[in-house]
């Protein structure tokens, strides 16, 4: 009798466990379906411009119901009376209520016929702020065109980057903020405008020269440089004819008279300061137009070969340079010259030499306490020149002991001579691109004016472009106060778009962000195990990984060149593009814009 009475509460307890277990399972599944429904509805709402609840409400509700039904079918787990209701809430959020009735199996014998289950859900558009920095290759090869294009790559780049802005702004949510920054790069980067005064060394040594003795009064010297064809056409043909017997019995070749005419016109004259002795260097730029024919002959046995070079409106640009000459009893002392850099904002060109580093032989174990250049977050310490940047003064740089004709070996010691050594600032090997720009909100006219200011010049040094793009984007570095998330609900997505038209191309005669490399020997020397190009690529890869550690998404575009593992490994699968012409470059930027602009929904 006692056992019979005790079995009733025992059955109630077991029955409630079974039925409640089913109820908890259904509630969890119902919550998932509710979440899916409001997310689907909110995404549909986000795709409709000028939303009108009367005309578009059924479309939004229909999408939400499809997602709900796919995740919680009618009659699942023997539930009945399935219901899902949607409404548009504050801030265009989507609110949902889902409910079902679960008939009980055992608890019905104890007066509980069903369990009512209801859940709520909400989806709102979390509009993230977006920061985009573009590291744009503006090297000399960008002035060339791809085989499938009729315009120069730099012109194509400008057009596509302008269209990218238009696309991003057209799809931008009203509450969102999109900022753009730029790092045009070639041999160097022009970042002087983003540096604080205390981030720059007060004094630095540059490979220059001083004059020993007194110069001749009024003495000058001159030479030509940078003779480059900029327009017009010319071609050379060859023909052969029999040699003639000269008066002494030897064979000779008769050559027609040259018919070429040359017209030279002065275009502009500029001056720049030179040091030790103090003075000025005059740089006069001329256009030289050549027209007509020139002839040369060569004798081989009894046959003459006549080469005819025909010019037609062929224009050379070149520079005539004058400066104080070395007089009798004087000589140049080529050495490192210390310079006070207090005038760097007005006297330097805006480009910088990187801070201290070392020649790295193991890039898996980089010592950032020595490689300050690769620490993208390190804020310089006033009074510590190792952590500070150094302004560039191309006009005072001379490359001992490399002559203008390309002969001579680099040396680190002082050289005293009457010879003229290569000045990279004069010879065109110290390219300084357009000034970089920090992240900011742009209007279209200012944005397009900046893009139009880009000019192609210099060699391809990918590492310096990546280093400074990462610095401008990092939320925890030099610009942390400007780049940090506004709040947990207003996070910032960060994107680095890196575009190049070529492989790494370094020159030991260039005045780069690491000085004249064979003389400075900061990151590389002629005795290094790696070539200068390999060193640049290793540093590029390291800087790219540093950027990604800051949750920066890196996109890589190879425009008119091949993708190599250095590029693809940096970006990662799905984030690199190869564009062989203008249409493909435009498509790559459109794909990036689409990916950046995807809706982000949160519960």
XYZ file of C-alpha atoms in Angstrom:
603
model
C 0.000 0.000 0.000
C 2.842 2.391 0.871
C 4.641 1.540 -2.403
C 1.474 2.135 -4.429
C 1.012 5.593 -2.946
C 4.721 6.507 -3.516
C 4.697 5.548 -7.196
C 2.358 8.468 -8.075
C 4.789 11.317 -7.182
C 7.645 9.280 -8.658
C 5.839 9.080 -12.011
C 5.103 12.820 -11.850
C 8.783 13.544 -11.255
C 9.983 11.302 -14.110
C 7.268 12.574 -16.418
C 8.102 16.194 -15.778
C 11.797 15.491 -16.493
C 10.983 13.921 -19.854
C 8.542 16.598 -20.932
C 10.700 19.494 -19.648
C 13.745 18.045 -21.405
C 11.823 18.128 -24.668
C 10.677 21.665 -23.874
C 14.258 22.910 -23.291
C 15.408 21.302 -26.545
C 12.557 22.931 -28.463
C 13.215 26.305 -26.823
C 16.895 26.232 -27.877
C 15.995 25.267 -31.438
C 13.235 27.894 -31.507
C 15.717 30.561 -30.365
C 18.099 29.647 -33.191
C 15.291 29.850 -35.726
C 14.115 33.174 -34.341
C 17.641 34.580 -34.576
C 17.995 33.359 -38.158
C 14.660 34.889 -39.075
C 15.405 38.388 -37.789
C 18.916 38.309 -39.272
C 17.525 37.400 -42.690
C 14.862 40.092 -42.421
C 17.367 42.729 -41.303
C 19.696 41.924 -44.171
C 16.817 42.271 -46.623
C 15.843 45.562 -45.032
C 19.409 46.790 -45.391
C 19.377 46.053 -49.116
C 16.298 48.231 -49.734
C 16.905 51.947 -50.159
C 14.072 54.331 -49.214
C 12.313 51.581 -47.260
C 8.537 51.877 -47.090
C 6.739 49.578 -44.669
C 3.595 49.431 -46.792
C 5.299 48.437 -50.032
C 8.408 46.660 -48.769
C 7.139 45.135 -45.532
C 5.990 41.890 -47.138
C 9.394 41.408 -48.795
C 11.265 41.850 -45.521
C 8.810 39.680 -43.562
C 8.889 37.037 -46.265
C 12.667 36.747 -46.094
C 12.516 36.482 -42.306
C 9.844 33.801 -42.375
C 11.764 31.732 -44.903
C 14.820 31.729 -42.664
C 12.674 30.881 -39.624
C 10.842 28.045 -41.355
C 14.088 26.568 -42.673
C 15.410 26.322 -39.117
C 12.213 25.246 -37.332
C 9.903 23.134 -39.426
C 6.190 22.776 -38.754
C 5.524 19.950 -36.269
C 9.160 19.466 -35.287
C 9.468 17.513 -32.021
C 5.646 17.081 -32.128
C 5.145 20.799 -31.453
C 1.985 22.537 -32.635
C 0.698 26.062 -33.225
C 4.049 27.368 -34.526
C 4.024 31.176 -34.842
C 6.618 33.796 -35.786
C 5.921 37.531 -35.704
C 8.239 40.327 -36.927
C 8.169 44.068 -36.418
C 10.477 46.970 -37.219
C 11.782 48.565 -34.051
C 13.806 51.628 -33.131
C 16.732 52.353 -35.411
C 15.340 50.004 -38.069
C 16.064 47.004 -35.881
C 14.025 43.844 -36.486
C 12.263 42.417 -33.442
C 10.846 38.922 -33.446
C 8.645 36.725 -31.240
C 8.483 32.972 -31.906
C 6.205 30.582 -30.079
C 5.004 26.956 -30.185
C 2.910 24.671 -28.042
C 4.353 21.361 -26.851
C 1.718 18.705 -25.925
C 2.964 16.717 -22.931
C 3.324 12.938 -22.965
C 3.225 12.071 -19.281
C 2.425 15.273 -17.423
C -1.023 15.296 -19.049
C -1.989 12.527 -16.619
C -1.326 14.997 -13.846
C -3.342 17.888 -15.273
C -0.637 19.539 -17.454
C -1.755 19.006 -21.074
C 0.732 21.345 -22.803
C 3.751 23.589 -22.328
C 3.702 27.030 -23.960
C 7.162 28.026 -25.269
C 8.028 31.548 -26.428
C 11.300 33.327 -27.268
C 12.230 36.824 -28.408
C 14.995 37.886 -30.762
C 16.372 41.092 -32.242
C 18.703 41.996 -35.083
C 20.084 45.461 -35.608
C 22.526 46.823 -38.126
C 25.809 47.429 -36.352
C 27.429 49.936 -38.669
C 31.180 49.707 -38.157
C 33.504 52.549 -38.892
C 35.882 51.714 -41.722
C 39.485 52.821 -42.111
C 41.217 52.248 -45.451
C 44.860 53.025 -46.182
C 46.133 52.611 -49.733
C 49.824 51.951 -50.301
C 50.169 52.945 -53.955
C 53.181 52.171 -56.106
C 54.142 55.392 -57.916
C 57.466 54.195 -59.319
C 58.765 55.218 -62.726
C 57.299 52.160 -64.452
C 53.817 53.433 -63.611
C 54.335 55.959 -66.410
C 54.292 53.035 -68.857
C 51.158 51.332 -70.134
C 50.053 47.706 -70.111
C 49.829 45.864 -73.458
C 46.018 45.904 -73.356
C 45.741 49.567 -72.380
C 46.352 52.782 -74.269
C 46.947 54.969 -71.208
C 49.707 54.921 -68.623
C 49.242 52.784 -65.527
C 49.363 55.849 -63.271
C 46.415 57.340 -65.184
C 44.462 54.101 -64.934
C 45.234 53.945 -61.214
C 43.944 57.457 -60.644
C 40.677 56.742 -62.447
C 40.027 53.460 -60.639
C 40.888 54.794 -57.179
C 38.503 57.701 -57.743
C 35.750 55.264 -58.746
C 36.466 53.229 -55.606
C 35.655 56.274 -53.471
C 32.414 56.830 -55.373
C 31.397 53.184 -54.908
C 32.169 53.149 -51.194
C 30.316 56.381 -50.538
C 27.283 55.251 -52.524
C 26.854 52.159 -50.336
C 27.861 53.741 -47.036
C 25.272 53.551 -44.276
C 24.282 57.020 -43.015
C 25.535 56.286 -39.493
C 28.916 54.959 -40.601
C 32.249 56.710 -40.960
C 34.727 55.854 -43.700
C 38.224 57.309 -43.510
C 40.916 57.065 -46.149
C 44.680 57.412 -45.842
C 47.391 57.198 -48.489
C 51.025 56.148 -48.697
C 52.401 56.733 -52.202
C 55.723 54.900 -52.288
C 58.671 54.313 -54.574
C 62.296 54.555 -53.436
C 61.025 56.501 -50.420
C 57.904 57.739 -48.679
C 57.011 61.344 -47.992
C 55.711 61.296 -44.410
C 57.149 64.509 -43.007
C 53.713 66.079 -42.749
C 52.450 63.355 -40.372
C 55.427 63.549 -37.974
C 55.595 65.556 -34.797
C 58.678 67.722 -34.263
C 59.838 65.608 -31.322
C 59.802 62.502 -33.523
C 62.692 63.856 -35.620
C 66.387 63.836 -34.677
C 67.918 67.239 -33.874
C 71.192 66.246 -35.591
C 72.208 63.649 -38.171
C 75.222 62.640 -40.272
C 74.872 62.570 -44.043
C 77.321 61.299 -46.710
C 78.370 64.670 -48.106
C 81.557 66.630 -48.741
C 83.515 69.679 -47.601
C 85.973 71.852 -49.480
C 89.610 71.917 -48.435
C 91.278 75.202 -49.353
C 89.877 78.236 -51.136
C 87.945 78.006 -54.359
C 88.733 80.138 -57.414
C 86.686 83.319 -57.510
C 83.839 82.865 -59.937
C 85.012 79.419 -60.966
C 82.243 77.116 -62.128
C 81.895 73.692 -63.709
C 79.051 72.168 -65.624
C 77.807 68.854 -66.951
C 74.714 67.239 -68.406
C 72.567 64.619 -66.740
C 69.230 62.865 -67.067
C 69.190 62.803 -70.859
C 65.886 61.020 -71.432
C 63.689 60.917 -74.518
C 60.219 62.117 -73.591
C 58.458 62.290 -76.957
C 58.853 61.766 -80.672
C 60.098 58.782 -82.637
C 63.346 57.619 -84.178
C 64.607 54.484 -85.854
C 67.860 53.103 -87.210
C 68.360 51.222 -90.475
C 71.471 49.565 -91.798
C 72.675 49.019 -95.375
C 75.865 47.670 -96.910
C 77.942 48.745 -99.862
C 81.395 48.099 -101.274
C 84.351 49.943 -99.815
C 86.349 52.268 -102.037
C 90.107 52.360 -102.575
C 91.721 55.421 -101.096
C 94.687 57.370 -102.371
C 97.123 55.225 -100.381
C 95.575 52.033 -101.668
C 93.627 51.313 -98.447
C 89.894 50.657 -98.298
C 87.615 53.381 -96.954
C 83.909 54.010 -96.524
C 82.202 57.169 -97.679
C 79.620 58.598 -95.296
C 76.792 60.940 -96.317
C 76.643 64.290 -94.590
C 74.453 64.488 -91.526
C 71.222 66.367 -92.051
C 70.102 66.466 -88.422
C 69.252 69.797 -86.836
C 69.061 70.398 -83.091
C 67.034 73.118 -81.415
C 67.513 73.663 -77.695
C 65.116 75.758 -75.624
C 65.403 76.634 -71.949
C 62.302 75.531 -70.054
C 62.999 76.424 -66.446
C 65.744 77.260 -63.995
C 65.784 76.393 -60.313
C 68.395 76.728 -57.608
C 69.089 74.694 -54.511
C 71.502 75.106 -51.644
C 74.810 73.301 -51.447
C 76.945 73.031 -48.365
C 80.648 73.261 -47.576
C 81.184 75.706 -49.119
C 77.800 77.341 -48.799
C 76.350 78.346 -52.121
C 73.765 77.404 -54.682
C 73.507 74.883 -57.470
C 71.669 76.021 -60.578
C 69.640 73.404 -62.392
C 68.530 74.473 -65.851
C 66.094 72.235 -67.687
C 66.113 72.292 -71.470
C 64.095 70.674 -74.200
C 66.224 69.619 -77.136
C 64.390 68.798 -80.371
C 66.258 66.702 -82.940
C 65.159 66.321 -86.558
C 66.822 64.783 -89.622
C 69.334 61.966 -90.103
C 72.714 61.014 -88.688
C 75.070 58.518 -90.337
C 77.855 56.234 -89.171
C 79.865 53.662 -91.131
C 81.960 50.651 -90.257
C 84.432 48.716 -92.445
C 84.501 44.930 -92.417
C 86.806 43.463 -95.044
C 85.802 45.114 -98.285
C 82.236 45.842 -97.189
C 80.943 48.982 -95.533
C 77.906 49.037 -93.232
C 76.015 52.298 -93.159
C 73.797 53.009 -90.162
C 71.176 55.669 -90.705
C 69.356 57.015 -87.641
C 66.294 59.043 -88.502
C 64.857 61.498 -85.997
C 61.439 63.078 -86.207
C 60.384 65.637 -83.587
C 62.423 63.792 -81.030
C 62.626 65.609 -77.720
C 65.262 65.095 -75.034
C 65.045 66.639 -71.617
C 68.254 67.266 -69.771
C 69.717 69.477 -67.088
C 72.688 71.793 -67.067
C 74.143 72.096 -63.580
C 76.570 74.631 -62.194
C 78.106 75.012 -58.766
C 81.353 76.236 -57.152
C 84.367 74.578 -58.721
C 87.475 73.249 -57.105
C 90.285 75.723 -57.635
C 94.059 75.329 -57.654
C 95.384 73.868 -54.437
C 91.942 72.781 -53.249
C 90.119 69.472 -53.142
C 86.874 67.893 -52.006
C 86.805 65.883 -48.817
C 83.981 63.374 -49.201
C 82.867 62.288 -45.749
C 79.889 62.118 -43.401
C 78.853 65.651 -42.536
C 76.831 66.407 -39.405
C 73.836 68.618 -39.971
C 71.519 70.424 -37.600
C 68.019 69.386 -38.707
C 66.042 72.135 -36.980
C 64.994 73.414 -40.418
C 63.672 70.054 -41.570
C 60.088 71.192 -42.145
C 61.156 73.839 -44.667
C 64.543 72.674 -45.987
C 64.067 68.931 -46.407
C 61.887 67.408 -49.116
C 59.418 65.729 -46.740
C 60.862 62.251 -47.198
C 62.645 60.599 -44.284
C 65.374 58.170 -43.431
C 64.158 55.337 -41.234
C 65.116 54.981 -37.612
C 67.753 52.596 -36.339
C 67.806 48.939 -37.297
C 70.265 46.114 -37.866
C 71.159 43.619 -40.560
C 68.748 40.764 -39.859
C 69.845 37.221 -40.672
C 66.925 35.422 -39.007
C 63.525 36.860 -39.848
C 61.776 34.288 -37.670
C 63.392 35.919 -34.633
C 63.526 39.647 -35.275
C 64.753 41.682 -32.302
C 62.418 44.686 -32.221
C 64.512 46.234 -29.465
C 67.097 46.784 -32.222
C 64.968 46.894 -35.379
C 63.081 50.046 -34.465
C 62.093 50.506 -38.107
C 60.017 47.314 -38.057
C 58.187 48.141 -34.819
C 55.107 49.755 -36.342
C 53.748 50.889 -32.967
C 56.853 52.350 -31.326
C 56.411 56.028 -30.488
C 59.756 57.886 -30.634
C 61.373 58.987 -27.414
C 62.612 62.577 -27.405
C 66.375 62.557 -26.927
C 66.762 58.994 -28.216
C 67.850 59.281 -31.876
C 67.633 55.519 -32.409
C 63.846 55.779 -32.113
C 63.493 58.973 -34.171
C 63.312 59.595 -37.900
C 65.841 61.572 -39.939
C 64.862 64.105 -42.611
C 66.284 63.707 -46.118
C 68.436 66.413 -47.690
C 69.183 65.087 -51.189
C 71.087 68.230 -52.213
C 73.939 67.465 -49.821
C 74.339 63.753 -50.604
C 77.409 62.493 -52.505
C 78.267 58.843 -53.044
C 81.887 58.148 -52.320
C 83.542 56.821 -54.411
C 81.040 56.249 -57.269
C 81.733 58.476 -60.272
C 79.174 59.888 -62.660
C 80.152 57.409 -65.357
C 79.337 54.478 -63.073
C 82.927 53.523 -62.264
C 84.408 53.395 -58.785
C 83.568 51.368 -55.701
C 81.605 52.476 -52.659
C 83.683 53.094 -49.553
C 82.784 54.065 -46.010
C 85.985 55.963 -45.244
C 86.758 59.600 -46.113
C 87.973 60.304 -49.655
C 89.953 63.427 -50.629
C 89.985 64.119 -54.364
C 89.316 66.650 -57.084
C 86.893 64.240 -58.748
C 83.150 64.661 -58.874
C 81.221 61.773 -57.302
C 77.622 60.893 -58.015
C 74.964 63.088 -56.410
C 71.746 60.989 -56.334
C 69.555 64.029 -55.848
C 70.821 65.472 -59.119
C 70.924 62.194 -61.039
C 67.314 61.285 -60.243
C 68.006 58.493 -57.736
C 66.359 60.055 -54.671
C 62.711 60.005 -55.700
C 60.350 61.519 -53.135
C 56.647 60.812 -53.890
C 53.615 62.921 -53.073
C 53.071 63.452 -49.369
C 51.363 60.656 -47.460
C 48.043 61.419 -45.811
C 46.761 60.259 -42.438
C 43.323 58.746 -42.095
C 40.511 61.258 -42.418
C 37.032 61.694 -43.846
C 37.382 63.148 -47.349
C 34.999 65.025 -49.560
C 35.077 63.971 -53.180
C 36.765 67.057 -54.609
C 39.658 66.958 -52.117
C 40.009 63.212 -52.582
C 40.214 63.494 -56.357
C 42.605 66.461 -56.203
C 44.969 64.440 -54.039
C 44.853 61.430 -56.361
C 45.573 63.717 -59.318
C 48.747 64.932 -57.569
C 50.436 61.513 -57.803
C 53.473 61.397 -60.084
C 55.432 58.360 -61.271
C 59.171 58.303 -60.395
C 61.695 56.134 -58.609
C 62.333 52.451 -57.955
C 60.212 49.776 -56.277
C 60.901 49.437 -52.551
C 57.844 47.578 -51.245
C 58.903 47.404 -47.603
C 58.790 51.121 -46.875
C 55.281 51.336 -48.343
C 54.032 48.485 -46.143
C 55.740 49.794 -43.007
C 54.138 53.216 -43.235
C 50.714 51.984 -44.321
C 50.676 49.753 -41.232
C 51.749 52.669 -39.035
C 48.953 54.883 -40.329
C 46.349 52.151 -39.706
C 47.443 50.685 -36.380
C 45.001 51.366 -33.527
C 47.739 51.065 -30.907
C 50.683 52.957 -32.356
C 51.673 56.464 -33.367
C 48.088 57.563 -33.977
C 46.306 55.489 -31.326
C 44.290 58.463 -30.081
C 42.818 58.937 -33.570
C 42.548 55.294 -34.655
C 41.153 53.513 -31.594
C 37.578 52.180 -31.632
C 35.059 54.792 -30.566
C 33.222 52.285 -28.348
C 32.573 48.515 -28.161
C 29.460 49.070 -30.280
C 31.247 51.349 -32.739
C 34.192 49.243 -33.749
C 36.407 50.007 -36.700
C 37.295 47.608 -39.475
C 40.737 48.265 -40.936
C 41.837 47.572 -44.500
C 45.208 48.014 -46.191
C 45.066 48.020 -49.992
C 48.540 47.490 -51.455
C 48.943 48.048 -55.188
C 52.080 47.613 -57.275
C 52.946 47.283 -60.942
C 56.241 45.492 -60.447
C 58.569 43.263 -58.526
C 61.024 44.664 -56.000
C 63.643 46.702 -57.865
C 66.476 48.168 -55.821
C 69.512 50.242 -56.823
C 72.606 50.566 -54.678
C 73.125 54.107 -55.989
C 69.700 55.258 -54.761
C 69.331 57.527 -51.761
C 66.638 55.532 -49.976
C 64.906 55.530 -46.620
C 67.976 53.748 -45.255
C 70.497 56.204 -46.729
C 72.909 55.329 -49.518
C 72.861 51.648 -48.640
C 76.454 50.562 -49.462
C 77.741 53.512 -47.403
C 75.205 53.594 -44.537
C 75.046 49.783 -44.159
C 72.159 49.930 -41.693
C 70.033 47.029 -42.942
C 72.258 45.728 -45.739
C 75.859 45.827 -46.937
C 77.624 44.539 -50.054
C 78.924 41.663 -47.901
C 75.432 40.598 -46.747
C 74.267 37.021 -47.268
C 71.072 38.391 -48.854
C 70.896 40.729 -51.819
C 69.412 44.169 -51.263
C 66.269 43.052 -53.116
C 65.931 39.948 -50.921
C 66.415 42.090 -47.817
C 63.630 44.440 -48.901
C 61.253 41.538 -49.552
C 61.998 39.892 -46.203
C 61.277 43.153 -44.416
C 58.113 43.644 -46.453
C 56.842 40.213 -45.364
C 57.656 40.884 -41.729
C 55.913 44.269 -41.783
C 52.867 42.676 -43.457
C 52.597 40.097 -40.664
C 52.901 42.872 -38.081
C 49.992 44.647 -39.742
C 47.795 41.547 -39.716
C 48.492 41.075 -36.007
C 46.695 44.404 -35.538
C 43.576 42.875 -37.132
C 44.239 44.756 -40.353
C 42.945 43.062 -43.481
C 45.568 43.262 -46.242
C 44.499 43.301 -49.898
C 47.141 42.972 -52.603
C 46.800 43.940 -56.258
C 49.458 43.154 -58.871
C 48.747 45.537 -61.743
C 50.532 44.635 -64.956
C 52.914 42.267 -63.198
C 52.972 38.709 -61.904
C 51.923 37.735 -58.395
C 54.744 36.117 -56.475
C 54.689 34.192 -53.156
C 55.813 37.276 -51.244
C 52.654 39.048 -52.393
C 50.179 36.169 -52.048
C 51.466 35.076 -48.644
C 51.082 38.620 -47.380
C 47.425 38.928 -48.382
C 46.246 35.337 -48.018
C 43.867 33.320 -50.150
C 40.974 35.354 -51.506
C 42.599 38.702 -50.812
C 44.958 39.131 -53.748
C 44.258 40.022 -57.362
C 46.139 40.076 -60.638
C 45.030 42.819 -63.018
C 46.476 42.951 -66.515
C 44.543 45.969 -67.756
C 42.273 48.815 -66.704
C 39.083 46.710 -66.714
C 40.596 44.030 -64.483
C 41.970 46.640 -62.065
C 38.545 48.237 -61.856
C 37.003 44.822 -61.156
C 39.533 44.135 -58.394
C 38.691 47.400 -56.628
C 34.972 46.715 -57.037
C 35.408 43.306 -55.417
C 37.307 44.879 -52.526
C 34.615 47.541 -52.133
C 31.919 44.861 -52.090
C 33.745 42.846 -49.452
C 34.425 45.864 -47.257
C 30.835 47.044 -47.586
C 29.131 43.771 -46.620
C 26.451 44.236 -43.987
C 27.430 43.266 -40.466
C 24.524 42.175 -38.255
C 24.585 41.561 -34.507
C 22.077 40.290 -31.995
